[in-house]
Short mmCIF file of C-alpha atoms (C1' of nucleotides) in Angstrom, two decimals:
data_model
loop_
_atom_site.label_atom_id
_atom_site.label_comp_id
_atom_site.label_asym_id
_atom_site.label_seq_id
_atom_site.Cartn_x
_atom_site.Cartn_y
_atom_site.Cartn_z
CA MET A 192 74.07 111.69 84.03
CA ALA A 193 71.73 112.12 81.13
CA TYR A 194 71.86 108.83 79.35
CA THR A 195 69.98 108.75 76.09
CA LYS A 196 69.10 112.10 74.68
CA LYS A 197 66.40 111.01 72.32
CA GLU A 198 63.83 113.27 73.97
CA GLU A 199 65.84 116.31 73.03
CA PHE A 200 64.99 115.94 69.39
CA GLY A 201 61.81 116.98 67.61
CA ALA A 202 58.64 114.92 67.82
CA ARG A 203 58.74 114.19 64.13
CA GLU A 204 62.30 112.93 64.26
CA GLN A 205 61.52 110.82 67.29
CA ALA A 206 58.46 109.29 65.69
CA LEU A 207 60.24 108.44 62.47
CA ALA A 208 63.19 106.99 64.35
CA ALA A 209 60.87 104.85 66.47
CA PHE A 210 59.22 103.55 63.34
CA ALA A 211 62.57 102.74 61.77
CA LYS A 212 63.67 101.08 64.97
CA ALA A 213 60.69 98.76 64.84
CA LEU A 214 61.86 97.67 61.40
CA SER A 215 65.50 97.44 62.35
CA HIS A 216 65.68 93.71 62.89
CA PRO A 217 65.42 91.08 60.11
CA ALA A 218 63.09 88.99 62.27
CA ARG A 219 60.60 91.83 62.40
CA ILE A 220 60.85 92.46 58.67
CA SER A 221 60.24 88.76 58.17
CA ILE A 222 57.23 88.81 60.44
CA LEU A 223 55.67 91.58 58.40
CA GLY A 224 56.36 89.59 55.24
CA ILE A 225 54.70 86.52 56.72
CA LEU A 226 51.67 88.52 57.83
CA SER A 227 51.31 89.90 54.34
CA LYS A 228 51.23 86.41 52.81
CA LYS A 229 48.83 84.58 55.06
CA GLU A 230 45.12 84.65 54.55
CA GLU A 231 44.79 84.24 58.26
CA CYS A 232 47.26 86.14 60.31
CA ILE A 233 47.00 83.58 63.03
CA CYS A 234 50.43 83.28 64.39
CA GLY A 235 52.32 80.42 65.98
CA GLU A 236 52.98 79.67 62.35
CA ILE A 237 55.28 82.64 62.59
CA VAL A 238 57.30 80.78 65.17
CA ASP A 239 57.62 77.83 62.80
CA ASP A 240 58.75 80.09 59.98
CA LEU A 241 61.49 81.80 61.94
CA PRO A 242 64.78 80.43 63.27
CA LEU A 243 64.01 81.72 66.74
CA ALA A 244 62.57 80.39 69.96
CA GLN A 245 58.90 80.97 70.69
CA SER A 246 59.63 83.40 73.48
CA THR A 247 61.90 85.44 71.25
CA VAL A 248 59.30 85.65 68.50
CA SER A 249 56.74 86.70 71.06
CA GLN A 250 59.05 89.49 72.10
CA HIS A 251 59.49 90.72 68.53
CA LEU A 252 55.74 90.66 68.07
CA LYS A 253 55.39 92.72 71.20
CA GLU A 254 57.78 95.32 69.87
CA LEU A 255 55.94 95.60 66.59
CA LYS A 256 52.73 95.91 68.53
CA GLU A 257 54.08 98.59 70.84
CA ALA A 258 55.35 100.51 67.85
CA GLY A 259 51.78 100.34 66.58
CA LEU A 260 52.65 98.53 63.36
CA ILE A 261 50.61 95.43 64.06
CA LEU A 262 47.47 94.60 65.99
CA GLY A 263 46.96 91.54 68.11
CA GLU A 264 43.75 89.78 68.92
CA THR A 265 43.19 86.74 71.10
CA VAL A 266 41.17 83.98 69.47
CA GLY A 267 40.65 81.13 71.83
CA PRO A 268 44.01 79.88 72.96
CA ARG A 269 45.80 81.57 70.09
CA SER A 270 46.81 85.03 69.06
CA CYS A 271 45.95 86.53 65.74
CA TYR A 272 48.16 89.31 64.51
CA CYS A 273 47.71 91.57 61.58
CA ILE A 274 49.18 94.67 60.08
CA ASN A 275 47.92 97.97 61.43
CA TRP A 276 47.46 99.43 58.06
CA LYS A 277 46.57 102.90 59.19
CA ALA A 278 49.69 103.37 61.27
CA PHE A 279 51.82 101.87 58.59
CA GLU A 280 50.43 104.22 56.00
CA ARG A 281 51.04 107.21 58.21
CA PHE A 282 54.64 106.29 58.74
CA TYR A 283 55.15 105.48 55.11
CA SER A 284 53.89 108.92 54.25
CA GLU A 285 56.25 110.55 56.76
CA PHE A 286 59.09 108.56 55.38
CA SER A 287 58.21 109.51 51.83
CA GLN A 288 58.24 113.14 52.83
CA LEU A 289 61.71 112.79 54.27
CA PHE A 290 62.79 111.05 51.12
CA HIS A 291 61.48 113.75 48.86
CA LYS A 292 62.99 116.45 51.00
CA LEU A 293 66.31 114.73 50.56
CA LYS A 294 65.70 114.41 46.87
CA GLU A 295 65.43 118.16 46.44
CA GLN A 296 68.96 118.44 47.63
CA GLN A 297 70.19 115.96 45.07
CA GLY A 298 73.28 117.09 43.23
CA ARG A 299 73.72 120.35 45.05
CA CYS A 300 76.86 119.15 46.74
CA CYS A 301 79.64 116.54 46.50
CA MET B 30 76.13 80.26 72.56
CA ALA B 31 74.80 81.75 69.36
CA TYR B 32 74.07 85.31 70.25
CA THR B 33 72.43 87.34 67.52
CA LYS B 34 70.84 85.37 64.76
CA LYS B 35 70.57 88.11 62.20
CA GLU B 36 72.60 86.16 59.68
CA GLU B 37 70.01 83.44 59.60
CA PHE B 38 67.52 85.61 57.77
CA GLY B 39 67.35 86.37 54.08
CA ALA B 40 69.65 88.92 52.47
CA ARG B 41 66.74 91.16 51.58
CA GLU B 42 65.45 91.21 55.14
CA GLN B 43 68.92 91.86 56.49
CA ALA B 44 69.54 94.71 54.09
CA LEU B 45 66.22 96.38 54.83
CA ALA B 46 66.73 95.97 58.55
CA ALA B 47 70.21 97.48 58.32
CA PHE B 48 68.80 100.44 56.45
CA ALA B 49 66.07 100.92 59.03
CA LYS B 50 68.63 100.61 61.77
CA ALA B 51 70.62 103.47 60.32
CA LEU B 52 67.49 105.61 60.56
CA SER B 53 66.53 104.39 64.00
CA HIS B 54 67.88 107.29 66.01
CA PRO B 55 66.45 110.82 66.01
CA ALA B 56 69.95 112.27 65.78
CA ARG B 57 70.51 110.49 62.50
CA ILE B 58 67.14 111.55 61.13
CA SER B 59 68.04 115.10 62.12
CA ILE B 60 71.40 114.86 60.41
CA LEU B 61 69.73 113.85 57.17
CA GLY B 62 67.34 116.77 57.53
CA ILE B 63 70.21 119.17 58.07
CA LEU B 64 72.08 117.82 55.06
CA SER B 65 69.00 118.31 52.92
CA LYS B 66 68.72 121.97 53.90
CA LYS B 67 72.27 123.20 53.51
CA GLU B 68 73.62 124.42 50.23
CA GLU B 69 76.96 123.17 51.37
CA CYS B 70 76.96 119.95 53.26
CA ILE B 71 80.03 121.01 55.14
CA CYS B 72 79.53 119.74 58.58
CA GLY B 73 80.69 120.86 62.01
CA GLU B 74 77.56 122.94 61.67
CA ILE B 75 75.83 119.68 62.32
CA VAL B 76 77.47 119.55 65.73
CA ASP B 77 76.15 123.03 66.51
CA ASP B 78 72.65 122.05 65.43
CA LEU B 79 72.45 118.96 67.61
CA PRO B 80 72.30 118.63 71.40
CA LEU B 81 75.18 116.19 71.39
CA ALA B 82 78.91 116.27 71.90
CA GLN B 83 81.16 116.45 68.88
CA SER B 84 82.42 112.94 69.36
CA THR B 85 78.90 111.58 69.53
CA VAL B 86 77.87 113.35 66.34
CA SER B 87 80.97 112.03 64.66
CA GLN B 88 79.90 108.55 65.65
CA HIS B 89 76.41 108.98 64.22
CA LEU B 90 77.91 110.29 61.00
CA LYS B 91 80.11 107.23 60.88
CA GLU B 92 77.12 104.95 61.23
CA LEU B 93 75.25 106.69 58.44
CA LYS B 94 78.36 106.45 56.32
CA GLU B 95 78.87 102.76 57.05
CA ALA B 96 75.26 102.11 56.19
CA GLY B 97 76.02 103.81 52.89
CA LEU B 98 73.43 106.53 53.29
CA ILE B 99 75.86 109.43 53.26
CA LEU B 100 79.22 110.12 51.69
CA GLY B 101 82.08 111.91 53.40
CA GLU B 102 84.78 113.94 51.79
CA THR B 103 87.69 115.70 53.43
CA VAL B 104 88.07 119.33 52.40
CA GLY B 105 91.09 120.84 54.04
CA PRO B 106 90.72 120.53 57.77
CA ARG B 107 87.00 119.84 57.54
CA SER B 108 84.71 117.08 56.49
CA CYS B 109 81.98 117.51 53.98
CA TYR B 110 79.11 115.07 54.12
CA CYS B 111 76.30 114.61 51.73
CA ILE B 112 73.49 112.24 51.02
CA ASN B 113 74.32 109.18 49.00
CA TRP B 114 71.41 109.58 46.77
CA LYS B 115 71.84 106.34 44.89
CA ALA B 116 71.85 104.17 47.98
CA PHE B 117 68.99 106.07 49.47
CA GLU B 118 66.91 105.59 46.35
CA ARG B 119 67.62 101.89 46.30
CA PHE B 120 66.52 101.46 49.87
CA TYR B 121 63.50 103.63 49.38
CA SER B 122 62.47 101.42 46.51
CA GLU B 123 62.91 98.27 48.59
CA PHE B 124 60.92 99.79 51.36
CA SER B 125 58.17 100.81 48.98
CA GLN B 126 57.98 97.27 47.72
CA LEU B 127 57.53 95.99 51.24
CA PHE B 128 54.90 98.59 51.82
CA HIS B 129 52.93 97.65 48.75
CA LYS B 130 53.19 93.99 49.53
CA LEU B 131 51.66 94.74 52.89
CA LYS B 132 49.01 96.86 51.25
CA GLU B 133 47.75 93.94 49.20
CA GLN B 134 46.91 92.19 52.39
CA GLN B 135 44.87 95.11 53.65
CA GLY B 136 41.51 94.17 55.04
CA ARG B 137 41.90 90.45 54.58
CA CYS B 138 42.09 89.84 58.29
CA CYS B 139 41.24 91.38 61.68
"C1'" DA C 31 108.35 125.25 63.77
"C1'" DA C 32 104.53 126.45 66.72
"C1'" DT C 33 99.81 127.29 67.33
"C1'" DG C 34 95.05 126.89 66.33
"C1'" DT C 35 91.05 124.57 64.38
"C1'" DA C 36 88.25 120.65 62.80
"C1'" DT C 37 87.28 116.00 62.96
"C1'" DA C 38 88.08 111.08 64.08
"C1'" DT C 39 89.10 107.60 67.25
"C1'" DC C 40 89.81 105.42 71.84
"C1'" DG C 41 88.34 104.00 76.26
"C1'" DC C 42 84.96 103.77 79.30
"C1'" DA C 43 80.15 103.81 81.65
"C1'" DA C 44 75.36 103.27 81.32
"C1'" DA C 45 71.34 101.87 78.79
"C1'" DT C 46 69.04 98.82 75.50
"C1'" DA C 47 68.41 95.01 72.63
"C1'" DT C 48 68.64 90.12 71.61
"C1'" DA C 49 68.04 85.48 72.78
"C1'" DC C 50 66.76 81.59 75.49
"C1'" DG C 51 64.69 78.42 78.95
"C1'" DA C 52 61.45 78.15 82.49
"C1'" DT C 53 57.23 79.24 84.01
"C1'" DA C 54 52.71 81.41 84.21
"C1'" DA C 55 48.24 82.28 82.32
"C1'" DG C 56 44.54 81.31 79.47
"C1'" DT C 57 41.66 77.79 76.47
"C1'" DT C 58 40.21 73.70 74.86
"C1'" DT C 59 39.66 68.86 75.05
"C1'" DT C 60 39.32 64.73 77.47
"C1'" DA D 177 39.13 68.63 87.15
"C1'" DA D 178 43.01 66.95 84.40
"C1'" DA D 179 45.68 67.05 80.58
"C1'" DA D 180 47.14 69.25 76.48
"C1'" DC D 181 48.06 73.19 73.92
"C1'" DT D 182 49.16 78.15 72.78
"C1'" DT D 183 51.10 82.34 73.90
"C1'" DA D 184 52.99 85.85 77.22
"C1'" DT D 185 56.07 87.04 80.69
"C1'" DC D 186 60.08 86.60 83.85
"C1'" DG D 187 64.80 86.03 84.82
"C1'" DT D 188 69.16 85.97 83.06
"C1'" DA D 189 73.31 86.11 79.98
"C1'" DT D 190 75.48 88.37 76.38
"C1'" DA D 191 75.86 91.81 72.71
"C1'" DT D 192 75.17 96.21 70.97
"C1'" DT D 193 74.16 101.09 71.21
"C1'" DT D 194 74.56 105.59 73.04
"C1'" DG D 195 77.10 109.11 75.05
"C1'" DC D 196 81.05 111.57 76.78
"C1'" DG D 197 85.80 113.25 77.68
"C1'" DA D 198 90.38 112.76 76.33
"C1'" DT D 199 93.44 112.19 72.89
"C1'" DA D 200 95.18 111.65 68.24
"C1'" DT D 201 95.34 113.18 63.54
"C1'" DA D 202 95.40 116.30 59.88
"C1'" DC D 203 95.40 120.55 57.83
"C1'" DA D 204 96.02 126.02 58.23
"C1'" DT D 205 97.79 129.95 59.91
"C1'" DT D 206 101.11 132.53 62.18
#
DNA sequence: AATGTATATCGCAAATATACGATAAGTTTT
DNA sequence: AAAACTTATCGTATATTTGCGATATACATT
């Protein structure tokens, strides 16, 4: 039985949805906020700033990384994460397009 | 055991995450696209446009509605959905703020 | 009243996500 | 080479999401 039909939608829709999914948990929004504040994006501090276990934070970081929104770099025994600006900009632009497409429709119905 | 710690994050993070969650499935992105194209946002057509069963589409519509992104109105035997422009604009603005906060950090690390 | 049509909801199965502790893997420091 | 430290991964429990068919609900038409 065909469980999960995500592939049956357009590439654009899938990409935007994947991006949104990466942002769909408050922990991951928080992580991005933390990364934007720190001079050094060295993490571990992230763990201290969040009400989650280290392993859970690591998992959220992995998801953000797999979605392409952040980059990770190993520095000695630690990991340094930072925002993948390019990817973020691309998605923001896609999202803006969707938004403006919706805006055109404003007031035509209901 | 405390399963799901979403409530332990800030209201802003939770709201943004909830918004992103509503957009985190290609079917729901597609629905918004369809709504933006039709003169009349009368639905049922949505079911025909998507590779999903009627009940599944109805569920996605419900989620968008509960997230506040669309409004539903009963017109005779049918349902008419449309974009809740106000809510959408509010979330877009929040998201833009996050984006610009991230942008400030650009190039400071990694 | 009976039938047809459109949509929502219920109940269920499968898939995914969330969270944690334990442990592994990799680096320093001693 | 041991010990200490940081982070990733594994295993597991629970929660949530996704999807469907069946059924209920609500209006229209006959």
